[in-house]
Amino acid sequence: MKLCCAYRRQRESRTHGPRLLGLADPLKGSTFPLLQARFSIGRESSNQLSIDDNTVSRRHCVLEKTTDGFMVRDLGSRAGTLVNGTVTAQALLQHGDRIGVGESAFLYMAGSDEPVLPTVALLGLRDQVLGGNST
């Protein structure tokens, strides 16, 4: 899997505010700040996060800012979008929710006042999100 990210990613995040944290290679440890009201994920280069992975649809899902936080919405992808291991059409994200998109896994971090889990605590979360074994 090759990562083609149109969005600036940060290895060591000091970002405050809503963000996604990559849990699996090649995105493991990368942080994607949710600076816009709409953050799209998919295989096409027009997405804010473009992932070259055949299990990811061209326009897989979108995170949209609402008055209550961020909502993740599947865009009719073949494999579906998982939130905490369950395929979902849409869900209001809560701090610590795990999101699966193809072979990629992310942790949703809601804001600056929320504690960030240490990297060691993230080991094995990919399996919980995607239901497989990480090797």
Short mmCIF file of C-alpha atoms in Angstrom, two decimals:
data_model
loop_
_atom_site.label_atom_id
_atom_site.label_comp_id
_atom_site.label_asym_id
_atom_site.label_seq_id
_atom_site.Cartn_x
_atom_site.Cartn_y
_atom_site.Cartn_z
CA MET A 1 0.00 0.00 0.00
CA LYS A 2 1.35 3.39 -0.97
CA LEU A 3 0.25 6.60 0.75
CA CYS A 4 -0.48 9.60 -1.43
CA CYS A 5 -1.54 12.31 0.92
CA ALA A 6 -2.74 15.62 -0.46
CA TYR A 7 -3.07 16.75 3.13
CA ARG A 8 -0.04 17.69 5.20
CA ARG A 9 0.62 14.96 7.74
CA GLN A 10 2.66 15.34 10.86
CA ARG A 11 4.73 12.60 12.52
CA GLU A 12 5.05 14.27 15.90
CA SER A 13 1.79 16.04 16.50
CA ARG A 14 1.48 19.03 18.70
CA THR A 15 -1.86 19.68 17.05
CA HIS A 16 -4.69 20.73 19.30
CA GLY A 17 -8.22 20.20 18.16
CA PRO A 18 -9.95 17.39 16.30
CA ARG A 19 -7.61 15.05 14.42
CA LEU A 20 -7.09 11.52 13.17
CA LEU A 21 -4.14 9.44 14.35
CA GLY A 22 -2.92 6.66 12.04
CA LEU A 23 -2.80 3.28 13.77
CA ALA A 24 -1.39 1.07 11.00
CA ASP A 25 1.54 1.28 8.58
CA PRO A 26 2.22 3.26 6.45
CA LEU A 27 0.13 5.80 8.38
CA LYS A 28 1.04 4.62 11.89
CA GLY A 29 1.88 7.57 14.11
CA SER A 30 0.83 10.16 11.52
CA THR A 31 -1.58 12.86 12.59
CA PHE A 32 -4.18 14.43 10.31
CA PRO A 33 -5.66 17.63 11.80
CA LEU A 34 -9.32 18.17 10.89
CA LEU A 35 -8.96 21.85 10.04
CA GLN A 36 -11.75 22.03 7.48
CA ALA A 37 -15.48 21.45 7.89
CA ARG A 38 -15.20 18.54 5.45
CA PHE A 39 -12.34 15.99 5.35
CA SER A 40 -12.57 13.34 2.64
CA ILE A 41 -10.76 10.00 2.56
CA GLY A 42 -10.40 7.80 -0.50
CA ARG A 43 -8.17 6.53 -3.28
CA GLU A 44 -8.55 9.56 -5.59
CA SER A 45 -5.99 12.32 -5.33
CA SER A 46 -8.79 14.89 -4.90
CA ASN A 47 -9.41 13.66 -1.32
CA GLN A 48 -7.80 15.44 1.62
CA LEU A 49 -6.39 12.03 2.54
CA SER A 50 -5.66 9.94 -0.55
CA ILE A 51 -4.61 6.34 0.11
CA ASP A 52 -3.36 4.11 -2.71
CA ASP A 53 -5.02 0.89 -1.52
CA ASN A 54 -7.34 -1.24 -3.66
CA THR A 55 -9.56 -1.92 -0.62
CA VAL A 56 -10.29 1.81 -0.39
CA SER A 57 -12.92 3.25 -2.73
CA ARG A 58 -12.12 6.29 -4.86
CA ARG A 59 -14.35 8.40 -2.60
CA HIS A 60 -14.64 6.21 0.49
CA CYS A 61 -15.90 8.38 3.34
CA VAL A 62 -16.05 11.91 4.64
CA LEU A 63 -15.77 13.48 8.09
CA GLU A 64 -18.02 16.51 8.42
CA LYS A 65 -18.09 19.06 11.22
CA THR A 66 -21.46 19.43 12.92
CA THR A 67 -22.57 21.43 15.95
CA ASP A 68 -22.03 18.26 18.02
CA GLY A 69 -18.57 17.39 16.67
CA PHE A 70 -17.49 15.36 13.65
CA MET A 71 -19.70 12.90 11.80
CA VAL A 72 -18.19 10.17 9.64
CA ARG A 73 -20.29 9.22 6.61
CA ASP A 74 -19.61 6.36 4.21
CA LEU A 75 -19.93 7.42 0.55
CA GLY A 76 -21.21 4.08 -0.75
CA SER A 77 -17.85 2.32 -0.55
CA ARG A 78 -17.63 -1.38 -1.40
CA ALA A 79 -15.86 -2.42 1.80
CA GLY A 80 -17.73 0.01 4.06
CA THR A 81 -16.48 2.30 6.79
CA LEU A 82 -16.00 0.80 10.24
CA VAL A 83 -16.44 2.65 13.52
CA ASN A 84 -15.27 0.63 16.52
CA GLY A 85 -15.39 -2.55 14.42
CA THR A 86 -18.93 -2.08 13.09
CA VAL A 87 -19.75 -1.18 9.48
CA THR A 88 -21.75 2.04 9.53
CA ALA A 89 -23.37 4.40 7.02
CA GLN A 90 -22.77 7.33 9.36
CA ALA A 91 -21.89 7.95 12.98
CA LEU A 92 -21.21 10.90 15.26
CA LEU A 93 -17.64 10.38 16.42
CA GLN A 94 -16.64 10.38 20.07
CA HIS A 95 -13.11 10.89 21.39
CA GLY A 96 -11.25 7.58 21.10
CA ASP A 97 -13.44 6.05 18.38
CA ARG A 98 -11.57 3.76 15.99
CA ILE A 99 -12.24 4.19 12.25
CA GLY A 100 -11.43 1.55 9.61
CA VAL A 101 -11.05 2.52 5.94
CA GLY A 102 -9.80 -0.35 3.77
CA GLU A 103 -6.59 -1.64 5.34
CA SER A 104 -6.05 1.64 7.21
CA ALA A 105 -7.06 2.33 10.79
CA PHE A 106 -7.38 5.65 12.59
CA LEU A 107 -8.07 6.90 16.09
CA TYR A 108 -10.34 9.96 16.35
CA MET A 109 -9.06 12.56 18.80
CA ALA A 110 -11.72 15.15 19.66
CA GLY A 111 -9.79 18.10 21.04
CA SER A 112 -6.88 19.69 22.85
CA ASP A 113 -8.18 19.03 26.34
CA GLU A 114 -8.50 15.30 25.68
CA PRO A 115 -5.56 13.13 26.75
CA VAL A 116 -3.64 11.52 23.90
CA LEU A 117 -2.98 7.80 24.31
CA PRO A 118 0.71 6.88 24.26
CA THR A 119 1.85 5.00 21.15
CA VAL A 120 2.39 1.82 23.20
CA ALA A 121 -1.32 1.76 24.08
CA LEU A 122 -2.17 1.86 20.36
CA LEU A 123 -0.45 -1.45 19.58
CA GLY A 124 -3.06 -3.99 18.55
CA LEU A 125 -5.86 -1.45 17.97
CA ARG A 126 -5.62 -2.04 14.21
CA ASP A 127 -6.81 -5.62 14.79
CA GLN A 128 -9.72 -4.40 16.87
CA VAL A 129 -10.72 -1.90 14.17
CA LEU A 130 -10.26 -4.14 11.14
CA GLY A 131 -10.85 -7.54 12.75
CA GLY A 132 -7.57 -9.01 11.47
CA ASN A 133 -4.04 -9.71 12.57
CA SER A 134 -1.34 -7.09 12.24
CA THR A 135 2.03 -8.38 11.21
#
